[in-house]
Amino acid sequence: MRIDILCLFPDMFSSPFEQSIVKRAKDRGIINIVIHNIRDYTYDKHRTVDDYPCGGGPGMVLKPEPIFEAVEAIKEQISPGEIPIILLTPQGRLFTQQVAQELAPCSQLMLICGHYEGVDERVREYLATDEISIGDYVLSGGELAAMVVVDAVVRLVPGVLGSQMSLNTDSHTDGLLEYPQYTRPKAYRGWSVPSVLLSGNHGEISLWRRREAILRTAERRPDLLRKAILSTEERKWISESLSNQR
Ligand code: 6GU
């Protein structure tokens, strides 16, 4: 997968992409991340990327020309065909595990980081194919959002994680939060690991984990539980468990 990121602050990306899973995926040649400075696609002496909003008002707006030129220049370097051109903006669709799963099979992605008061509307309308927000809060720029998207997508690319197994039990993969995890020691400061996890009974362990995931989701994220796929027995079990607690 090749990921091109267009932004105003390329240095922000150096550390996050040089650690952990993303670094390993780069080193193994599974992903190639190319950072571009939008300012390199300006032609005036001051390398101007923004201008006053037409119609007046506060703040500045990113000009369309450098962004269009950057995207077009990058497209010349990569294999032809439709690729997602994603504008990172608080106005985009919400980024979720489902969106990460949707982007993971793509061979190429282009991410455009917005800034200031916004981006000229013509970028959304005639250049971007998608708009993504990472949550309902405002960041000063799209760079951090791009890092979040890249991290979540890259770990889903086949071959990036050691075992694909661990993906299936991740929080959110099946619409539930993950079950509680423990490692040794069996007792720490008097707090014991649940005995079922030490029983060696894999059927019992699976059942316990599934129920803990459902219970945890019900307690913390009832909004997710309503959408999750549960069996009739599980729905019955969780509604009984919740009513017994009260
Ligand atoms: Cl993608 N950009 C900015 N500037 N703020 C955000 C965001 C993106 N997602 C949530 N807040």
XYZ file of C-alpha atoms and ligand atoms in Angstrom:
257
model
C 0.000 0.000 0.000
C 1.286 3.439 -0.899
C 0.030 6.339 1.208
C 0.656 9.928 0.094
C 0.027 12.619 2.694
C -0.285 16.272 1.685
C 0.166 18.691 4.540
C 1.669 21.949 5.772
C 3.749 20.463 8.617
C 5.610 17.414 7.259
C 7.965 17.229 10.254
C 5.045 16.259 12.491
C 5.043 12.803 10.897
C 8.662 11.838 11.498
C 8.368 10.283 14.937
C 4.957 8.525 14.805
C 5.797 6.690 11.592
C 9.277 5.700 12.825
C 8.031 3.540 15.701
C 6.279 0.275 16.358
C 3.924 -1.339 13.833
C 4.020 1.405 11.191
C 7.817 1.425 11.160
C 7.934 -2.363 10.876
C 5.439 -2.330 7.994
C 7.572 0.302 6.220
C 10.816 -1.590 6.856
C 9.300 -4.769 5.439
C 8.129 -2.952 2.328
C 4.443 -3.651 2.966
C 3.614 0.046 3.101
C 5.252 3.104 1.629
C 4.359 6.464 3.178
C 5.295 9.601 1.242
C 4.863 12.993 2.916
C 4.438 16.079 0.729
C 4.556 19.727 1.715
C 1.710 21.625 0.051
C 3.959 24.701 0.164
C 6.255 23.047 -2.404
C 3.479 23.509 -4.963
C 3.336 27.303 -4.712
C 5.102 29.631 -7.136
C 5.149 33.007 -5.407
C 8.049 34.388 -3.384
C 6.241 33.901 -0.060
C 5.039 30.373 -0.892
C 1.494 31.363 -0.006
C -0.903 28.530 0.786
C -3.808 30.495 2.267
C -5.851 33.605 1.599
C -8.706 35.652 3.055
C -12.195 34.166 2.884
C -14.264 35.494 -0.008
C -17.148 37.442 1.481
C -15.117 38.373 4.534
C -15.017 36.940 8.015
C -12.303 35.713 10.359
C -9.430 33.359 9.634
C -7.808 32.149 6.472
C -8.725 29.534 3.899
C -6.364 27.120 2.133
C -6.074 28.067 -1.525
C -7.100 25.477 -4.110
C -4.174 25.780 -6.567
C -1.320 24.243 -4.511
C -3.547 21.347 -3.396
C -4.781 20.542 -6.917
C -1.231 20.805 -8.281
C 0.184 18.591 -5.535
C -2.442 15.888 -6.120
C -1.920 16.022 -9.884
C 1.880 15.832 -9.543
C 1.606 12.829 -7.207
C -0.874 11.090 -9.511
C 1.755 11.229 -12.264
C 4.111 9.206 -10.039
C 1.681 6.443 -9.141
C -0.147 3.779 -11.099
C -3.214 5.068 -12.949
C -6.792 4.503 -11.851
C -9.194 5.735 -9.231
C -7.681 6.073 -5.783
C -9.303 7.430 -2.624
C -8.396 11.100 -2.155
C -9.385 11.751 1.413
C -9.731 15.217 2.871
C -9.262 15.232 6.642
C -11.749 17.666 8.078
C -14.029 17.907 11.130
C -16.896 18.006 8.605
C -16.107 14.541 7.231
C -17.797 11.224 7.938
C -16.792 9.768 11.276
C -13.739 7.488 11.209
C -14.568 4.084 12.727
C -13.090 0.580 12.646
C -15.460 -0.132 9.725
C -13.950 2.755 7.742
C -10.437 1.482 8.551
C -11.461 -1.973 7.279
C -12.858 -0.385 4.126
C -9.563 1.427 3.393
C -7.192 -1.446 4.296
C -7.531 -3.311 0.951
C -6.678 -0.185 -1.109
C -3.327 -0.312 -2.902
C -3.039 3.488 -2.710
C -4.437 6.245 -0.518
C -4.047 9.989 -0.640
C -4.686 12.044 2.489
C -5.030 15.834 2.419
C -4.654 17.600 5.748
C -6.887 20.649 6.145
C -5.932 23.721 8.173
C -6.898 27.194 9.318
C -10.583 28.040 9.031
C -10.938 25.545 6.244
C -10.145 24.516 2.723
C -11.493 26.104 -0.436
C -14.781 24.346 -1.211
C -13.598 23.434 -4.721
C -11.104 20.988 -3.157
C -13.993 19.078 -1.577
C -16.176 19.319 -4.602
C -13.800 18.569 -7.479
C -10.736 16.862 -5.976
C -11.507 14.880 -2.828
C -13.401 11.610 -3.193
C -14.039 11.254 0.550
C -13.945 13.368 3.714
C -13.061 11.931 7.099
C -13.228 13.298 10.646
C -11.693 11.399 13.567
C -14.200 12.635 16.125
C -16.420 15.439 17.288
C -13.765 17.909 18.403
C -11.607 20.394 16.540
C -7.884 19.851 15.956
C -5.671 22.668 14.752
C -4.853 20.670 11.645
C -5.474 17.439 9.831
C -1.948 16.055 10.464
C -2.798 14.317 13.737
C -5.979 12.957 12.177
C -3.952 11.577 9.243
C -1.658 9.792 11.713
C -4.665 8.232 13.432
C -6.114 7.049 10.118
C -2.777 5.664 8.898
C -2.135 3.792 12.147
C -5.598 2.212 12.234
C -5.496 1.240 8.532
C -1.901 -0.008 8.357
C -2.336 -2.545 11.148
C -5.185 -4.116 9.121
C -3.080 -4.559 5.972
C -2.392 -8.287 5.570
C 1.071 -9.252 6.797
C 1.589 -6.192 8.999
C 0.654 -7.749 12.324
C 2.391 -10.922 13.417
C -0.814 -12.866 13.903
C -4.001 -12.002 12.075
C -5.689 -13.754 14.999
C -5.229 -10.807 17.290
C -7.234 -8.626 14.882
C -10.424 -10.595 15.362
C -10.525 -10.015 19.106
C -9.748 -6.279 18.918
C -12.274 -3.932 20.448
C -14.765 -2.756 17.785
C -13.954 -5.469 15.232
C -17.202 -7.305 15.988
C -18.976 -4.225 17.312
C -18.096 -5.070 20.940
C -15.395 -3.802 23.276
C -12.626 -6.280 23.992
C -12.824 -8.686 26.963
C -10.495 -8.145 29.965
C -6.944 -9.405 29.443
C -4.565 -10.737 32.101
C -1.003 -12.014 32.143
C 1.195 -13.417 34.913
C 1.589 -13.219 37.876
C -1.537 -15.182 38.829
C -1.839 -13.012 41.921
C -0.523 -9.481 42.172
C -0.895 -7.536 45.427
C -3.649 -9.963 46.322
C -5.584 -9.354 43.081
C -6.073 -12.687 41.328
C -6.498 -13.564 37.686
C -10.045 -14.986 37.200
C -9.763 -18.736 37.798
C -11.522 -19.661 34.540
C -8.531 -18.261 32.605
C -6.230 -20.652 34.453
C -8.552 -23.659 34.069
C -7.280 -24.793 30.672
C -10.912 -25.288 29.605
C -11.012 -23.501 26.256
C -14.778 -23.749 25.884
C -15.319 -22.124 29.268
C -12.690 -19.475 28.520
C -14.336 -18.537 25.195
C -17.740 -18.311 26.834
C -16.390 -16.143 29.692
C -14.611 -13.802 27.290
C -17.629 -13.415 25.067
C -19.849 -12.639 28.056
C -17.332 -10.176 29.529
C -17.106 -8.390 26.167
C -20.891 -8.122 26.001
C -21.159 -6.999 29.638
C -18.423 -4.401 29.283
C -20.000 -3.032 26.107
C -23.424 -2.870 27.792
C -21.997 -0.950 30.748
C -19.716 1.445 28.884
C -21.107 1.766 25.358
C -24.801 0.839 25.207
C -24.892 2.634 21.838
C -22.530 -0.008 20.427
C -24.393 -2.911 21.984
C -27.612 -1.961 20.212
C -25.833 -2.356 16.860
C -23.741 -5.448 17.735
C -24.625 -8.888 16.416
C -25.692 -11.047 19.374
C -27.512 -14.357 19.436
C -31.005 -14.561 20.945
C -29.512 -16.341 23.987
C -26.902 -13.617 24.402
C -29.536 -10.861 24.241
C -31.571 -12.731 26.845
C -28.508 -13.315 29.042
C -27.382 -9.679 28.954
C -30.825 -8.258 29.734
C -31.085 -10.656 32.715
C -27.565 -9.767 33.912
C -28.277 -6.062 33.700
C -31.611 -6.332 35.541
C -29.994 -8.468 38.280
C -27.385 -5.747 38.840
C -30.048 -3.134 39.562
Cl -9.809 15.261 10.303
N -9.310 17.686 11.229
C -9.409 18.647 12.153
N -8.818 19.830 11.936
N -10.081 18.499 13.281
C -10.654 17.321 13.481
C -10.591 16.274 12.574
C -9.891 16.486 11.425
N -11.268 15.219 13.046
C -11.741 15.626 14.226
N -11.375 16.879 14.492
